[in-house]
Amino acid sequence: WNYTKKLINWYLYWHSIIYSSKAHSLYKPGIYWQESTKRSVREIRLKGLSEFRSSSSNIGTSYADNFIIDRRISLKYASFYKRFIYSILYKFPRFSFMQDSQVLLTKKFLESYKDMRSMYANANPIIINLLSKFSIDFNTLRFGCDDTVCIKGVTYSHIYLEMLSRIDFLSNFCDFSQAKSFVELGGGFGSFAHLILELFPNIQNYYLVDISPNLYVANSYLKSFFGESVYDYMSIKSMSELPFADDNSRRIYCLPPWQIKKIPKLSIDLFHNASSFVEMPKISVENYASIIEKFLSKSGQILLQSYDNFNLDNTFHPDNLPSYFRRFKFKSLRNSQLFKPSVRDYYYISEKI
């Protein structure tokens, strides 16, 4: 069975990669993502996903929560030119010794940093109150997570706590507990989807949309928690419209971007995008906005979030985001990150029509 499962996963992975290469340019990775997707493909081919959230992996760099401690790991999956240059350098013992010393020192600093962050969390009433408000009684560390925080003897994923804070902030402007359908565009490795689905069992229809190979990673991650409730690319590619769960069942769809039009019209209660819109070509954002306006229900809301300290060379200013959704009025807000209060993210939340 394990061998058969492996074959299925490889078929799903390669099929999604081949089809994404043939997709319309509107649905392909922009300049911001082109290099990281190529690197991720190379590493998945060679290593698989078992530890993709650990510091020994570069699969999720840019969208997962792994620390980068040893740059030599990424060189294994770099272009031939880079591998050739570094193979020559590593023939010199002193160069290798310097790299080994740097890695050992970085690991010590990292462990000290994690200890101090845990001390901060245990003494922070905002974080303690957040965990009393939302029950995190499920595994947040699967697939080798080592970006952790220990609070009152329980170890949590740091990124889950940051996302929990985001959900808490957004809850002031929308009611997650009443939603039955949710679309997330740019779902990364699936952590936000996992968190939402665990906290709000009322959400029966979840659509995670992302580019390959990120989607392959998210699909595998969510399947490890929700099993057959997750519908992957192969199971829906021949459908013209995705079935809507309106009983007690749950449907979690992992969609490549060009399948977003399969979401039923006027069916979605909440749409969420975190950061990826500003990393896309503007023409792609315009295309997505026109599709989103069609599948949102009459009382549906749009929840947009983006980071501070952005680089205008390869992204655009998040304040431009509301202009792409012409039928909606937005509240523009700022909110501090949980562990870095000086860093304030951008939020744009549509008002109900």
Short mmCIF file of C-alpha atoms in Angstrom, two decimals:
data_model
loop_
_atom_site.label_atom_id
_atom_site.label_comp_id
_atom_site.label_asym_id
_atom_site.label_seq_id
_atom_site.Cartn_x
_atom_site.Cartn_y
_atom_site.Cartn_z
CA TRP A 1 0.00 0.00 0.00
CA ASN A 2 2.82 2.42 0.85
CA TYR A 3 4.35 1.84 -2.57
CA THR A 4 0.98 2.42 -4.29
CA LYS A 5 0.46 5.58 -2.22
CA LYS A 6 3.88 6.83 -3.31
CA LEU A 7 3.02 6.26 -6.97
CA ILE A 8 -0.27 8.13 -6.58
CA ASN A 9 1.52 11.08 -4.95
CA TRP A 10 4.14 11.20 -7.68
CA TYR A 11 1.47 11.04 -10.39
CA LEU A 12 -0.46 13.86 -8.75
CA TYR A 13 2.71 15.92 -8.37
CA TRP A 14 3.98 15.50 -11.94
CA HIS A 15 0.53 15.95 -13.47
CA SER A 16 0.01 19.27 -11.67
CA ILE A 17 3.49 20.44 -12.72
CA ILE A 18 2.92 19.55 -16.39
CA TYR A 19 -0.47 21.23 -16.50
CA SER A 20 0.79 24.36 -14.72
CA SER A 21 3.48 24.72 -17.39
CA LYS A 22 0.70 24.79 -20.01
CA ALA A 23 -1.57 27.16 -18.08
CA HIS A 24 -2.45 30.66 -19.26
CA SER A 25 0.11 33.28 -18.24
CA LEU A 26 -2.49 34.84 -15.91
CA TYR A 27 -2.21 31.76 -13.69
CA LYS A 28 1.55 31.23 -13.77
CA PRO A 29 4.01 32.35 -11.06
CA GLY A 30 5.11 35.98 -11.35
CA ILE A 31 8.72 37.17 -11.15
CA TYR A 32 8.62 37.05 -7.34
CA TRP A 33 7.92 33.28 -7.30
CA GLN A 34 9.67 31.91 -10.38
CA GLU A 35 12.99 30.96 -8.80
CA SER A 36 11.56 29.56 -5.55
CA THR A 37 9.11 27.28 -7.40
CA LYS A 38 11.94 25.83 -9.52
CA ARG A 39 14.04 25.17 -6.42
CA SER A 40 11.10 23.60 -4.62
CA VAL A 41 10.42 21.24 -7.55
CA ARG A 42 14.02 20.03 -7.55
CA GLU A 43 14.03 19.34 -3.82
CA ILE A 44 10.65 17.55 -3.77
CA ARG A 45 11.93 15.24 -6.53
CA LEU A 46 14.98 14.31 -4.48
CA LYS A 47 13.75 14.35 -0.88
CA GLY A 48 9.96 14.14 -0.69
CA LEU A 49 7.95 16.03 1.93
CA SER A 50 8.53 14.18 5.21
CA GLU A 51 10.51 17.02 6.85
CA PHE A 52 9.62 20.01 4.67
CA ARG A 53 9.06 22.31 7.68
CA SER A 54 12.47 21.58 9.22
CA SER A 55 15.72 23.50 8.88
CA SER A 56 17.10 20.62 6.81
CA SER A 57 14.69 21.48 3.98
CA ASN A 58 14.31 24.35 1.54
CA ILE A 59 11.08 23.13 -0.07
CA GLY A 60 8.89 25.69 1.68
CA THR A 61 11.24 28.67 1.65
CA SER A 62 9.09 31.80 1.08
CA TYR A 63 5.80 30.16 2.08
CA ALA A 64 6.48 27.67 4.91
CA ASP A 65 8.00 28.19 8.37
CA ASN A 66 11.37 26.48 8.10
CA PHE A 67 14.53 28.21 9.33
CA ILE A 68 17.44 28.55 6.91
CA ILE A 69 20.54 27.61 8.89
CA ASP A 70 22.83 26.00 6.33
CA ARG A 71 22.84 27.60 2.87
CA ARG A 72 24.64 24.56 1.48
CA ILE A 73 21.34 22.65 1.57
CA SER A 74 19.81 24.97 -1.00
CA LEU A 75 22.87 24.62 -3.24
CA LYS A 76 22.08 20.94 -3.76
CA TYR A 77 18.97 22.02 -5.63
CA ALA A 78 20.34 25.14 -7.29
CA SER A 79 21.18 25.59 -10.97
CA PHE A 80 24.08 23.65 -12.48
CA TYR A 81 26.22 26.83 -12.65
CA LYS A 82 25.87 27.56 -8.92
CA ARG A 83 26.50 23.93 -7.98
CA PHE A 84 29.64 23.88 -10.11
CA ILE A 85 31.09 27.06 -8.53
CA TYR A 86 30.45 25.89 -4.97
CA SER A 87 31.76 22.38 -5.64
CA ILE A 88 35.11 23.98 -6.44
CA LEU A 89 35.05 26.18 -3.33
CA TYR A 90 34.23 23.25 -1.03
CA LYS A 91 37.35 21.44 -2.15
CA PHE A 92 39.28 23.89 0.02
CA PRO A 93 39.24 22.59 3.64
CA ARG A 94 39.26 26.07 5.20
CA PHE A 95 36.13 27.08 3.31
CA SER A 96 34.26 23.98 4.49
CA PHE A 97 35.50 24.49 8.05
CA MET A 98 34.22 28.08 8.07
CA GLN A 99 30.82 26.91 6.84
CA ASP A 100 30.62 24.14 9.47
CA SER A 101 31.55 26.60 12.22
CA GLN A 102 28.94 29.07 11.04
CA VAL A 103 26.21 26.39 11.10
CA LEU A 104 27.08 25.27 14.65
CA LEU A 105 27.09 28.86 15.89
CA THR A 106 23.79 29.64 14.14
CA LYS A 107 22.15 26.58 15.71
CA LYS A 108 23.19 27.76 19.19
CA PHE A 109 21.85 31.27 18.52
CA LEU A 110 18.61 29.78 17.20
CA GLU A 111 18.01 27.67 20.30
CA SER A 112 18.68 30.72 22.51
CA TYR A 113 16.30 32.78 20.40
CA LYS A 114 13.55 30.15 20.71
CA ASP A 115 14.04 29.96 24.50
CA MET A 116 13.78 33.74 24.83
CA ARG A 117 10.70 33.84 22.57
CA SER A 118 9.03 31.20 24.76
CA MET A 119 9.83 33.23 27.90
CA TYR A 120 8.29 36.29 26.21
CA ALA A 121 5.16 34.33 25.27
CA ASN A 122 4.65 32.95 28.79
CA ALA A 123 4.86 36.46 30.23
CA ASN A 124 2.66 38.10 27.60
CA PRO A 125 -1.02 38.41 28.67
CA ILE A 126 -2.14 38.98 25.05
CA ILE A 127 -0.74 35.59 23.98
CA ILE A 128 -2.07 33.80 27.08
CA ASN A 129 -5.51 35.32 26.53
CA LEU A 130 -5.44 34.31 22.85
CA LEU A 131 -4.83 30.66 23.78
CA SER A 132 -7.65 30.75 26.33
CA LYS A 133 -9.99 32.19 23.69
CA PHE A 134 -9.15 29.60 21.03
CA SER A 135 -8.46 25.97 21.89
CA ILE A 136 -5.39 24.62 20.07
CA ASP A 137 -5.72 20.96 21.06
CA PHE A 138 -4.47 19.59 17.73
CA ASN A 139 -1.05 18.95 16.22
CA THR A 140 0.61 22.06 14.75
CA LEU A 141 4.07 20.56 14.34
CA ARG A 142 3.55 17.89 11.67
CA PHE A 143 6.17 17.46 8.91
CA GLY A 144 9.15 18.39 11.07
CA CYS A 145 8.34 21.90 12.30
CA ASP A 146 11.20 23.33 14.37
CA ASP A 147 10.01 26.96 14.48
CA THR A 148 8.32 26.41 17.83
CA VAL A 149 7.18 28.23 20.97
CA CYS A 150 6.69 26.50 24.33
CA ILE A 151 3.86 27.98 26.44
CA LYS A 152 2.88 26.48 29.78
CA GLY A 153 4.56 23.22 28.84
CA VAL A 154 2.85 22.89 25.45
CA THR A 155 4.83 23.30 22.23
CA TYR A 156 3.13 25.19 19.40
CA SER A 157 4.13 26.16 15.89
CA HIS A 158 5.08 29.83 15.85
CA ILE A 159 3.34 30.44 12.51
CA TYR A 160 0.10 28.96 13.86
CA LEU A 161 0.14 31.42 16.76
CA GLU A 162 0.69 34.34 14.38
CA MET A 163 -2.20 33.13 12.21
CA LEU A 164 -4.35 32.68 15.30
CA SER A 165 -3.72 36.33 16.13
CA ARG A 166 -4.75 37.26 12.56
CA ILE A 167 -7.98 35.29 12.89
CA ASP A 168 -8.70 36.96 16.23
CA PHE A 169 -8.23 40.41 14.66
CA LEU A 170 -10.38 39.59 11.62
CA SER A 171 -13.11 38.25 13.93
CA ASN A 172 -13.84 41.83 14.91
CA PHE A 173 -15.10 42.47 11.37
CA CYS A 174 -16.53 39.15 10.18
CA ASP A 175 -18.19 36.13 11.76
CA PHE A 176 -16.22 32.97 11.00
CA SER A 177 -18.67 30.92 13.06
CA GLN A 178 -21.52 31.61 10.60
CA ALA A 179 -19.60 30.90 7.39
CA LYS A 180 -20.19 27.70 5.46
CA SER A 181 -17.78 28.34 2.58
CA PHE A 182 -14.27 29.82 2.45
CA VAL A 183 -11.82 30.51 -0.38
CA GLU A 184 -8.14 31.08 0.32
CA LEU A 185 -5.99 32.18 -2.60
CA GLY A 186 -2.28 31.69 -1.92
CA GLY A 187 -2.70 29.07 0.79
CA GLY A 188 0.99 28.24 1.19
CA PHE A 189 1.57 24.83 2.75
CA GLY A 190 -1.94 24.73 4.25
CA SER A 191 -1.41 25.90 7.83
CA PHE A 192 -4.04 28.68 7.72
CA ALA A 193 -6.56 26.29 6.14
CA HIS A 194 -5.81 23.69 8.81
CA LEU A 195 -6.27 26.23 11.59
CA ILE A 196 -9.55 27.60 10.20
CA LEU A 197 -10.99 24.13 9.63
CA GLU A 198 -10.09 22.95 13.14
CA LEU A 199 -11.47 26.07 14.85
CA PHE A 200 -14.65 26.41 12.78
CA PRO A 201 -16.28 23.05 11.96
CA ASN A 202 -19.22 24.99 10.50
CA ILE A 203 -17.08 25.70 7.39
CA GLN A 204 -18.00 22.75 5.18
CA ASN A 205 -16.57 23.93 1.86
CA TYR A 206 -12.97 25.13 1.76
CA TYR A 207 -11.16 26.03 -1.45
CA LEU A 208 -7.38 26.44 -1.27
CA VAL A 209 -5.92 27.90 -4.47
CA ASP A 210 -2.19 28.06 -5.16
CA ILE A 211 0.48 27.53 -7.78
CA SER A 212 2.49 24.34 -8.20
CA PRO A 213 4.38 22.93 -6.43
CA ASN A 214 3.05 24.82 -3.37
CA LEU A 215 -0.35 23.25 -4.02
CA TYR A 216 1.13 19.75 -3.98
CA VAL A 217 2.67 20.48 -0.56
CA ALA A 218 -0.60 21.93 0.81
CA ASN A 219 -2.61 19.02 -0.55
CA SER A 220 -0.32 16.51 1.18
CA TYR A 221 -0.32 18.50 4.41
CA LEU A 222 -4.11 18.81 4.62
CA LYS A 223 -4.66 15.17 3.65
CA SER A 224 -2.55 14.14 6.63
CA PHE A 225 -5.24 15.72 8.86
CA PHE A 226 -8.50 15.43 6.93
CA GLY A 227 -7.94 12.37 4.73
CA GLU A 228 -10.63 11.73 2.13
CA SER A 229 -12.31 15.09 2.75
CA VAL A 230 -9.47 16.63 0.71
CA TYR A 231 -10.07 16.64 -3.04
CA ASP A 232 -6.90 16.98 -5.06
CA TYR A 233 -6.21 18.09 -8.60
CA MET A 234 -6.66 14.65 -10.15
CA SER A 235 -10.08 14.07 -8.57
CA ILE A 236 -11.60 17.33 -9.86
CA LYS A 237 -9.83 18.05 -13.14
CA SER A 238 -12.71 16.67 -15.25
CA MET A 239 -15.48 18.49 -13.33
CA SER A 240 -17.01 21.62 -14.84
CA GLU A 241 -18.29 22.83 -11.44
CA LEU A 242 -17.30 21.68 -7.96
CA PRO A 243 -20.02 19.97 -5.87
CA PHE A 244 -21.08 22.00 -2.83
CA ALA A 245 -21.42 20.22 0.53
CA ASP A 246 -24.72 21.25 2.08
CA ASP A 247 -25.18 18.34 4.48
CA ASN A 248 -22.92 17.34 7.38
CA SER A 249 -20.02 16.39 5.10
CA ARG A 250 -16.95 18.51 4.41
CA ARG A 251 -15.21 19.20 1.13
CA ILE A 252 -11.69 20.65 1.04
CA TYR A 253 -10.64 21.43 -2.52
CA CYS A 254 -7.00 22.03 -3.47
CA LEU A 255 -7.15 23.93 -6.75
CA PRO A 256 -4.50 25.12 -9.20
CA PRO A 257 -5.22 28.74 -10.21
CA TRP A 258 -6.78 27.93 -13.59
CA GLN A 259 -9.49 25.86 -11.83
CA ILE A 260 -10.75 28.74 -9.68
CA LYS A 261 -13.58 29.32 -12.15
CA LYS A 262 -15.04 25.96 -11.11
CA ILE A 263 -16.15 27.42 -7.78
CA PRO A 264 -19.96 27.82 -7.91
CA LYS A 265 -21.21 31.38 -8.43
CA LEU A 266 -22.71 33.31 -5.49
CA SER A 267 -21.69 30.49 -3.12
CA ILE A 268 -18.78 31.82 -1.05
CA ASP A 269 -19.14 33.50 2.35
CA LEU A 270 -15.51 34.50 2.94
CA PHE A 271 -12.54 35.10 0.64
CA HIS A 272 -9.06 35.48 2.10
CA ASN A 273 -5.68 36.40 0.65
CA ALA A 274 -2.54 36.94 2.70
CA SER A 275 0.36 38.69 0.98
CA SER A 276 0.43 36.88 -2.36
CA PHE A 277 -1.65 39.41 -4.32
CA VAL A 278 1.09 42.05 -4.03
CA GLU A 279 3.58 39.49 -5.34
CA MET A 280 1.63 38.87 -8.56
CA PRO A 281 1.58 40.77 -11.85
CA LYS A 282 -1.19 43.37 -11.64
CA ILE A 283 -3.01 41.87 -14.62
CA SER A 284 -3.29 38.58 -12.69
CA VAL A 285 -4.79 40.38 -9.67
CA GLU A 286 -7.35 42.05 -11.96
CA ASN A 287 -8.31 38.65 -13.34
CA TYR A 288 -8.71 37.08 -9.90
CA ALA A 289 -10.72 40.06 -8.62
CA SER A 290 -13.25 39.69 -11.45
CA ILE A 291 -13.66 35.97 -10.68
CA ILE A 292 -13.93 36.53 -6.91
CA GLU A 293 -16.71 39.07 -7.36
CA LYS A 294 -18.71 36.41 -9.24
CA PHE A 295 -18.44 33.58 -6.72
CA LEU A 296 -18.99 35.64 -3.54
CA SER A 297 -22.46 35.34 -2.05
CA LYS A 298 -24.59 38.47 -1.65
CA SER A 299 -23.43 38.82 1.96
CA GLY A 300 -19.89 37.55 1.29
CA GLN A 301 -16.80 39.39 2.51
CA ILE A 302 -13.25 39.87 1.23
CA LEU A 303 -10.39 39.68 3.77
CA LEU A 304 -7.02 40.89 2.51
CA GLN A 305 -3.77 41.05 4.47
CA SER A 306 -0.25 42.07 3.46
CA TYR A 307 3.10 42.63 5.09
CA ASP A 308 5.06 45.76 5.90
CA ASN A 309 8.62 46.49 4.70
CA PHE A 310 7.75 45.43 1.16
CA ASN A 311 10.09 45.85 -1.80
CA LEU A 312 8.54 47.83 -4.65
CA ASP A 313 11.05 46.32 -7.08
CA ASN A 314 9.17 43.00 -7.09
CA THR A 315 5.86 43.80 -5.34
CA PHE A 316 3.37 46.67 -5.35
CA HIS A 317 2.03 48.75 -2.46
CA PRO A 318 -0.78 46.94 -0.62
CA ASP A 319 -2.83 50.16 -0.45
CA ASN A 320 -3.60 49.55 -4.13
CA LEU A 321 -5.40 46.26 -3.42
CA PRO A 322 -8.95 47.59 -2.79
CA SER A 323 -8.99 49.34 -6.18
CA TYR A 324 -9.14 45.95 -7.95
CA PHE A 325 -12.51 45.14 -6.35
CA ARG A 326 -14.72 47.83 -7.82
CA ARG A 327 -18.03 46.65 -6.33
CA PHE A 328 -16.78 46.75 -2.75
CA LYS A 329 -15.92 49.34 -0.13
CA PHE A 330 -13.06 48.46 2.20
CA LYS A 331 -11.91 49.33 5.69
CA SER A 332 -8.15 49.93 5.67
CA LEU A 333 -6.52 48.89 8.94
CA ARG A 334 -3.14 48.12 10.49
CA ASN A 335 -2.46 45.52 13.16
CA SER A 336 0.71 44.47 14.97
CA GLN A 337 2.18 41.01 14.66
CA LEU A 338 1.93 38.86 17.77
CA PHE A 339 5.65 38.38 18.43
CA LYS A 340 6.87 41.57 16.75
CA PRO A 341 4.54 44.36 17.91
CA SER A 342 6.61 46.98 16.09
CA VAL A 343 5.76 45.30 12.75
CA ARG A 344 2.26 46.26 11.65
CA ASP A 345 0.59 44.37 8.82
CA TYR A 346 -1.90 45.90 6.37
CA TYR A 347 -5.53 44.74 6.36
CA TYR A 348 -8.34 45.53 3.92
CA ILE A 349 -11.75 44.19 4.89
CA SER A 350 -14.78 44.65 2.68
CA GLU A 351 -18.00 45.96 4.10
CA LYS A 352 -21.09 43.85 3.58
CA ILE A 353 -23.12 44.99 0.60
#
